[in-house]
């Protein structure tokens, strides 16, 4: 989607994609990442998800990137933290607090050097937010900036004709086509869910580098 689409959604508070509690599949599946205490988890297109507070409460550190500055500001407010703000360049600003670093900008402008070392990726909001042509570019970029760490990926599977994305429908075969050469793709868990009145399946996958 164009940047203006997401800016309008946040400015109008049309954020039905924001969950009112930590994602249940994430909570049930996170152990598959085998995170050591104080691990660093990278969340692309993180918004102000409550998953971040949950990960922090488990003793982990969080690094995220988000296109909309309102989401970043609201995230730190709900965490009751005042960030230190550093403008990195015209495209990227860093908001930093205790155990949390959030970049404001387009993920496709984020470099491997700027991101730093992480232990795992958790993607609940990025792949499903992007139409197919942008999704391919996103996945290639993720493999460039973080090629060798495990990923917990949560997607929706449904008949795309029933619903105009986002969130877009993504199947295991889709994930295989994007990541299969670099990851083993393993279904961990699933549950029934509803998106704008349409019944969908929410699926949690482990993308394992040791396949």
PDB file of C-alpha atoms in Angstrom:
ATOM      1  CA  UNK A   1       0.000   0.000   0.000  1.00  0.00           C
ATOM      2  CA  UNK A   2       1.073   3.599  -0.536  1.00  0.00           C
ATOM      3  CA  UNK A   3       2.396   5.457   2.493  1.00  0.00           C
ATOM      4  CA  UNK A   4      -0.575   7.848   2.315  1.00  0.00           C
ATOM      5  CA  UNK A   5      -2.984   4.923   2.906  1.00  0.00           C
ATOM      6  CA  UNK A   6      -1.475   4.133   6.303  1.00  0.00           C
ATOM      7  CA  UNK A   7      -1.075   7.776   7.277  1.00  0.00           C
ATOM      8  CA  UNK A   8      -4.810   8.324   6.650  1.00  0.00           C
ATOM      9  CA  UNK A   9      -5.729   5.200   8.632  1.00  0.00           C
ATOM     10  CA  UNK A  10      -3.794   6.358  11.677  1.00  0.00           C
ATOM     11  CA  UNK A  11      -4.892   9.986  11.442  1.00  0.00           C
ATOM     12  CA  UNK A  12      -8.544   8.885  11.280  1.00  0.00           C
ATOM     13  CA  UNK A  13      -7.942   6.276  14.004  1.00  0.00           C
ATOM     14  CA  UNK A  14      -9.105   3.551  11.610  1.00  0.00           C
ATOM     15  CA  UNK A  15      -6.909   0.940  13.222  1.00  0.00           C
ATOM     16  CA  UNK A  16      -9.123  -2.117  13.556  1.00  0.00           C
ATOM     17  CA  UNK A  17      -5.979  -4.161  12.971  1.00  0.00           C
ATOM     18  CA  UNK A  18      -4.734  -3.056  16.428  1.00  0.00           C
ATOM     19  CA  UNK A  19      -5.539  -5.829  18.887  1.00  0.00           C
ATOM     20  CA  UNK A  20      -6.782  -5.073  22.416  1.00  0.00           C
ATOM     21  CA  UNK A  21      -4.542  -7.736  23.980  1.00  0.00           C
ATOM     22  CA  UNK A  22      -1.294  -9.530  23.148  1.00  0.00           C
ATOM     23  CA  UNK A  23      -1.788 -11.837  20.191  1.00  0.00           C
ATOM     24  CA  UNK A  24      -2.818 -15.300  21.405  1.00  0.00           C
ATOM     25  CA  UNK A  25      -0.884 -17.183  18.732  1.00  0.00           C
ATOM     26  CA  UNK A  26       2.238 -15.188  19.548  1.00  0.00           C
ATOM     27  CA  UNK A  27       1.935 -16.020  23.253  1.00  0.00           C
ATOM     28  CA  UNK A  28       1.368 -19.718  22.490  1.00  0.00           C
ATOM     29  CA  UNK A  29       4.105 -19.973  19.836  1.00  0.00           C
ATOM     30  CA  UNK A  30       6.917 -17.714  21.016  1.00  0.00           C
ATOM     31  CA  UNK A  31       8.787 -20.585  22.720  1.00  0.00           C
ATOM     32  CA  UNK A  32       9.516 -22.037  19.270  1.00  0.00           C
ATOM     33  CA  UNK A  33      12.054 -19.237  18.810  1.00  0.00           C
ATOM     34  CA  UNK A  34      14.023 -20.604  21.805  1.00  0.00           C
ATOM     35  CA  UNK A  35      14.806 -17.102  23.040  1.00  0.00           C
ATOM     36  CA  UNK A  36      17.388 -16.763  25.783  1.00  0.00           C
ATOM     37  CA  UNK A  37      16.740 -14.172  28.513  1.00  0.00           C
ATOM     38  CA  UNK A  38      17.293 -10.605  27.295  1.00  0.00           C
ATOM     39  CA  UNK A  39      17.049 -11.613  23.627  1.00  0.00           C
ATOM     40  CA  UNK A  40      16.488  -8.883  21.035  1.00  0.00           C
ATOM     41  CA  UNK A  41      13.363  -9.355  18.905  1.00  0.00           C
ATOM     42  CA  UNK A  42      12.806  -7.349  15.717  1.00  0.00           C
ATOM     43  CA  UNK A  43       9.218  -6.361  14.836  1.00  0.00           C
ATOM     44  CA  UNK A  44       8.742  -4.935  11.328  1.00  0.00           C
ATOM     45  CA  UNK A  45       5.798  -2.539  10.812  1.00  0.00           C
ATOM     46  CA  UNK A  46       5.145  -2.798  14.543  1.00  0.00           C
ATOM     47  CA  UNK A  47       2.527  -0.067  15.060  1.00  0.00           C
ATOM     48  CA  UNK A  48       1.711   0.243  18.754  1.00  0.00           C
ATOM     49  CA  UNK A  49       1.005  -3.451  19.259  1.00  0.00           C
ATOM     50  CA  UNK A  50       0.547  -4.680  22.816  1.00  0.00           C
ATOM     51  CA  UNK A  51       2.787  -7.580  21.828  1.00  0.00           C
ATOM     52  CA  UNK A  52       5.723  -5.237  22.460  1.00  0.00           C
ATOM     53  CA  UNK A  53       4.788  -4.682  26.099  1.00  0.00           C
ATOM     54  CA  UNK A  54       4.314  -8.430  26.516  1.00  0.00           C
ATOM     55  CA  UNK A  55       7.753  -9.192  25.066  1.00  0.00           C
ATOM     56  CA  UNK A  56       9.318  -6.584  27.356  1.00  0.00           C
ATOM     57  CA  UNK A  57       7.518  -8.149  30.346  1.00  0.00           C
ATOM     58  CA  UNK A  58       9.119 -11.495  29.440  1.00  0.00           C
ATOM     59  CA  UNK A  59      12.570  -9.972  29.834  1.00  0.00           C
ATOM     60  CA  UNK A  60      13.342  -9.395  26.154  1.00  0.00           C
ATOM     61  CA  UNK A  61      14.433  -6.325  24.229  1.00  0.00           C
ATOM     62  CA  UNK A  62      12.468  -5.026  21.254  1.00  0.00           C
ATOM     63  CA  UNK A  63      13.584  -3.313  18.066  1.00  0.00           C
ATOM     64  CA  UNK A  64      10.859  -2.202  15.670  1.00  0.00           C
ATOM     65  CA  UNK A  65      10.207  -0.018  12.678  1.00  0.00           C
ATOM     66  CA  UNK A  66       6.973   1.839  11.935  1.00  0.00           C
ATOM     67  CA  UNK A  67       5.949   4.127   9.099  1.00  0.00           C
ATOM     68  CA  UNK A  68       3.486   6.295  11.058  1.00  0.00           C
ATOM     69  CA  UNK A  69       4.883   8.622  13.717  1.00  0.00           C
ATOM     70  CA  UNK A  70       1.540   8.708  15.590  1.00  0.00           C
ATOM     71  CA  UNK A  71       1.856   4.980  16.209  1.00  0.00           C
ATOM     72  CA  UNK A  72       5.374   5.399  17.593  1.00  0.00           C
ATOM     73  CA  UNK A  73       4.321   8.229  19.896  1.00  0.00           C
ATOM     74  CA  UNK A  74       1.266   6.319  21.130  1.00  0.00           C
ATOM     75  CA  UNK A  75       3.373   3.203  21.716  1.00  0.00           C
ATOM     76  CA  UNK A  76       5.749   4.994  24.073  1.00  0.00           C
ATOM     77  CA  UNK A  77       2.820   6.671  25.817  1.00  0.00           C
ATOM     78  CA  UNK A  78       1.078   3.349  26.493  1.00  0.00           C
ATOM     79  CA  UNK A  79       4.395   1.939  27.775  1.00  0.00           C
ATOM     80  CA  UNK A  80       4.706   5.028  30.005  1.00  0.00           C
ATOM     81  CA  UNK A  81       8.180   5.762  28.667  1.00  0.00           C
ATOM     82  CA  UNK A  82       9.685   8.982  27.360  1.00  0.00           C
ATOM     83  CA  UNK A  83      11.969   8.146  24.426  1.00  0.00           C
ATOM     84  CA  UNK A  84      15.220   9.729  23.437  1.00  0.00           C
ATOM     85  CA  UNK A  85      14.804  10.843  19.832  1.00  0.00           C
ATOM     86  CA  UNK A  86      17.618  10.910  17.283  1.00  0.00           C
ATOM     87  CA  UNK A  87      17.226  11.940  13.659  1.00  0.00           C
ATOM     88  CA  UNK A  88      19.419   9.570  11.673  1.00  0.00           C
ATOM     89  CA  UNK A  89      18.747  10.990   8.209  1.00  0.00           C
ATOM     90  CA  UNK A  90      15.909  12.430   6.137  1.00  0.00           C
ATOM     91  CA  UNK A  91      14.227   9.011   6.005  1.00  0.00           C
ATOM     92  CA  UNK A  92      14.786   7.607   9.476  1.00  0.00           C
ATOM     93  CA  UNK A  93      14.346   8.727  13.092  1.00  0.00           C
ATOM     94  CA  UNK A  94      15.195   6.587  16.118  1.00  0.00           C
ATOM     95  CA  UNK A  95      13.062   6.544  19.295  1.00  0.00           C
ATOM     96  CA  UNK A  96      14.814   4.794  22.162  1.00  0.00           C
ATOM     97  CA  UNK A  97      13.882   3.834  25.708  1.00  0.00           C
ATOM     98  CA  UNK A  98      14.806   1.144  28.211  1.00  0.00           C
ATOM     99  CA  UNK A  99      15.108  -2.137  26.267  1.00  0.00           C
ATOM    100  CA  UNK A 100      13.222  -0.699  23.286  1.00  0.00           C
ATOM    101  CA  UNK A 101      14.291   0.950  20.037  1.00  0.00           C
ATOM    102  CA  UNK A 102      11.725   1.970  17.427  1.00  0.00           C
ATOM    103  CA  UNK A 103      12.652   3.461  14.072  1.00  0.00           C
ATOM    104  CA  UNK A 104      10.201   5.800  12.395  1.00  0.00           C
ATOM    105  CA  UNK A 105      10.467   5.389   8.638  1.00  0.00           C
ATOM    106  CA  UNK A 106      10.031   3.080   5.670  1.00  0.00           C
ATOM    107  CA  UNK A 107      11.477  -0.366   6.355  1.00  0.00           C
ATOM    108  CA  UNK A 108      12.866  -0.481   2.812  1.00  0.00           C
ATOM    109  CA  UNK A 109      15.210   2.389   3.742  1.00  0.00           C
ATOM    110  CA  UNK A 110      16.519   0.570   6.838  1.00  0.00           C
ATOM    111  CA  UNK A 111      19.975  -0.907   6.361  1.00  0.00           C
ATOM    112  CA  UNK A 112      21.599  -3.902   7.972  1.00  0.00           C
ATOM    113  CA  UNK A 113      24.135  -1.602   9.643  1.00  0.00           C
ATOM    114  CA  UNK A 114      21.459   0.673  11.129  1.00  0.00           C
ATOM    115  CA  UNK A 115      19.431  -2.218  12.484  1.00  0.00           C
ATOM    116  CA  UNK A 116      22.175  -3.847  14.519  1.00  0.00           C
ATOM    117  CA  UNK A 117      22.182  -7.419  15.889  1.00  0.00           C
ATOM    118  CA  UNK A 118      18.909  -9.184  16.751  1.00  0.00           C
ATOM    119  CA  UNK A 119      18.151 -12.722  17.894  1.00  0.00           C
ATOM    120  CA  UNK A 120      14.791 -13.288  16.180  1.00  0.00           C
ATOM    121  CA  UNK A 121      12.089 -11.685  14.050  1.00  0.00           C
ATOM    122  CA  UNK A 122       8.413 -11.513  14.939  1.00  0.00           C
ATOM    123  CA  UNK A 123       6.194 -10.481  12.021  1.00  0.00           C
ATOM    124  CA  UNK A 124       2.474 -10.211  12.729  1.00  0.00           C
ATOM    125  CA  UNK A 125       1.736  -6.983  10.868  1.00  0.00           C
ATOM    126  CA  UNK A 126       4.130  -6.605   7.947  1.00  0.00           C
ATOM    127  CA  UNK A 127       3.578  -9.387   5.403  1.00  0.00           C
ATOM    128  CA  UNK A 128      -0.205  -9.292   5.781  1.00  0.00           C
ATOM    129  CA  UNK A 129      -0.250  -5.515   5.243  1.00  0.00           C
ATOM    130  CA  UNK A 130       1.372  -5.646   1.819  1.00  0.00           C
ATOM    131  CA  UNK A 131      -0.089  -6.552  -1.584  1.00  0.00           C
ATOM    132  CA  UNK A 132       1.791  -9.197  -3.548  1.00  0.00           C
ATOM    133  CA  UNK A 133       4.043  -6.877  -5.547  1.00  0.00           C
ATOM    134  CA  UNK A 134       5.196  -5.005  -2.428  1.00  0.00           C
ATOM    135  CA  UNK A 135       5.409  -8.214  -0.398  1.00  0.00           C
ATOM    136  CA  UNK A 136       8.049  -9.637  -2.721  1.00  0.00           C
ATOM    137  CA  UNK A 137      10.201  -6.534  -2.328  1.00  0.00           C
ATOM    138  CA  UNK A 138       9.699  -6.571   1.446  1.00  0.00           C
ATOM    139  CA  UNK A 139      10.734 -10.227   1.814  1.00  0.00           C
ATOM    140  CA  UNK A 140      13.841  -9.711  -0.294  1.00  0.00           C
ATOM    141  CA  UNK A 141      14.777  -6.724   1.847  1.00  0.00           C
ATOM    142  CA  UNK A 142      14.247  -8.712   5.063  1.00  0.00           C
ATOM    143  CA  UNK A 143      16.582 -11.405   3.767  1.00  0.00           C
ATOM    144  CA  UNK A 144      19.161  -8.693   3.068  1.00  0.00           C
ATOM    145  CA  UNK A 145      19.051  -6.968   6.447  1.00  0.00           C
ATOM    146  CA  UNK A 146      18.442 -10.100   8.563  1.00  0.00           C
ATOM    147  CA  UNK A 147      19.386 -13.248   6.619  1.00  0.00           C
ATOM    148  CA  UNK A 148      20.221 -15.741   9.340  1.00  0.00           C
ATOM    149  CA  UNK A 149      17.831 -15.558  12.303  1.00  0.00           C
ATOM    150  CA  UNK A 150      14.634 -17.446  13.026  1.00  0.00           C
ATOM    151  CA  UNK A 151      11.265 -15.804  12.511  1.00  0.00           C
ATOM    152  CA  UNK A 152       7.813 -16.193  14.020  1.00  0.00           C
ATOM    153  CA  UNK A 153       5.369 -15.217  11.283  1.00  0.00           C
ATOM    154  CA  UNK A 154       1.616 -14.819  11.788  1.00  0.00           C
ATOM    155  CA  UNK A 155      -0.659 -14.523   8.749  1.00  0.00           C
ATOM    156  CA  UNK A 156      -4.282 -14.871   7.697  1.00  0.00           C
ATOM    157  CA  UNK A 157      -5.539 -17.479   5.257  1.00  0.00           C
ATOM    158  CA  UNK A 158      -8.909 -17.008   3.520  1.00  0.00           C
ATOM    159  CA  UNK A 159     -10.481 -16.556   0.098  1.00  0.00           C
ATOM    160  CA  UNK A 160      -9.099 -13.195  -1.067  1.00  0.00           C
ATOM    161  CA  UNK A 161     -12.270 -12.682  -3.141  1.00  0.00           C
ATOM    162  CA  UNK A 162     -14.238 -12.364   0.102  1.00  0.00           C
ATOM    163  CA  UNK A 163     -12.269  -9.430   1.436  1.00  0.00           C
ATOM    164  CA  UNK A 164     -10.251  -6.526   0.136  1.00  0.00           C
ATOM    165  CA  UNK A 165      -6.940  -6.411   1.971  1.00  0.00           C
ATOM    166  CA  UNK A 166      -5.210  -5.427   4.092  1.00  0.00           C
ATOM    167  CA  UNK A 167      -4.858  -7.788   5.795  1.00  0.00           C
ATOM    168  CA  UNK A 168      -4.109  -9.844   2.719  1.00  0.00           C
ATOM    169  CA  UNK A 169      -4.522 -13.600   2.497  1.00  0.00           C
ATOM    170  CA  UNK A 170      -1.253 -15.538   2.665  1.00  0.00           C
ATOM    171  CA  UNK A 171      -0.934 -19.313   2.424  1.00  0.00           C
ATOM    172  CA  UNK A 172       1.879 -21.674   3.366  1.00  0.00           C
ATOM    173  CA  UNK A 173       2.739 -22.023  -0.326  1.00  0.00           C
ATOM    174  CA  UNK A 174       3.009 -18.221  -0.572  1.00  0.00           C
ATOM    175  CA  UNK A 175       5.418 -18.172   2.370  1.00  0.00           C
ATOM    176  CA  UNK A 176       7.361 -21.004   0.786  1.00  0.00           C
ATOM    177  CA  UNK A 177       7.723 -19.004  -2.424  1.00  0.00           C
ATOM    178  CA  UNK A 178       9.041 -15.942  -0.571  1.00  0.00           C
ATOM    179  CA  UNK A 179      11.264 -17.609   2.028  1.00  0.00           C
ATOM    180  CA  UNK A 180      11.580 -21.298   1.168  1.00  0.00           C
ATOM    181  CA  UNK A 181      15.139 -21.123  -0.187  1.00  0.00           C
ATOM    182  CA  UNK A 182      16.388 -19.614   3.076  1.00  0.00           C
ATOM    183  CA  UNK A 183      14.033 -21.009   5.722  1.00  0.00           C
ATOM    184  CA  UNK A 184      12.234 -24.142   6.679  1.00  0.00           C
ATOM    185  CA  UNK A 185       8.536 -23.229   6.884  1.00  0.00           C
ATOM    186  CA  UNK A 186       6.736 -24.970   9.752  1.00  0.00           C
ATOM    187  CA  UNK A 187       3.125 -24.453  10.841  1.00  0.00           C
ATOM    188  CA  UNK A 188       3.047 -24.121  14.637  1.00  0.00           C
ATOM    189  CA  UNK A 189      -0.527 -23.222  15.510  1.00  0.00           C
ATOM    190  CA  UNK A 190      -3.757 -21.816  14.133  1.00  0.00           C
ATOM    191  CA  UNK A 191      -7.078 -20.432  15.249  1.00  0.00           C
ATOM    192  CA  UNK A 192     -10.319 -19.189  13.785  1.00  0.00           C
ATOM    193  CA  UNK A 193     -10.660 -15.423  13.619  1.00  0.00           C
ATOM    194  CA  UNK A 194     -12.782 -12.748  12.024  1.00  0.00           C
ATOM    195  CA  UNK A 195     -11.702  -9.797   9.886  1.00  0.00           C
ATOM    196  CA  UNK A 196     -14.378  -7.209   9.073  1.00  0.00           C
ATOM    197  CA  UNK A 197     -17.114  -9.811   9.407  1.00  0.00           C
ATOM    198  CA  UNK A 198     -15.346 -12.464   7.330  1.00  0.00           C
ATOM    199  CA  UNK A 199     -14.231 -15.734   8.910  1.00  0.00           C
ATOM    200  CA  UNK A 200     -10.523 -16.403   8.436  1.00  0.00           C
ATOM    201  CA  UNK A 201      -7.816 -18.722   9.730  1.00  0.00           C
ATOM    202  CA  UNK A 202      -4.979 -17.103  11.636  1.00  0.00           C
ATOM    203  CA  UNK A 203      -1.794 -19.151  11.275  1.00  0.00           C
ATOM    204  CA  UNK A 204       1.521 -19.047  13.142  1.00  0.00           C
ATOM    205  CA  UNK A 205       4.628 -20.276  11.321  1.00  0.00           C
ATOM    206  CA  UNK A 206       8.187 -20.811  12.454  1.00  0.00           C
ATOM    207  CA  UNK A 207      10.664 -19.860   9.755  1.00  0.00           C
ATOM    208  CA  UNK A 208      13.700 -21.842  10.789  1.00  0.00           C
ATOM    209  CA  UNK A 209      17.187 -21.099   9.422  1.00  0.00           C
ATOM    210  CA  UNK A 210      18.440 -24.550  10.486  1.00  0.00           C
ATOM    211  CA  UNK A 211      16.353 -26.468   7.970  1.00  0.00           C
TER     212      UNK A 211
END
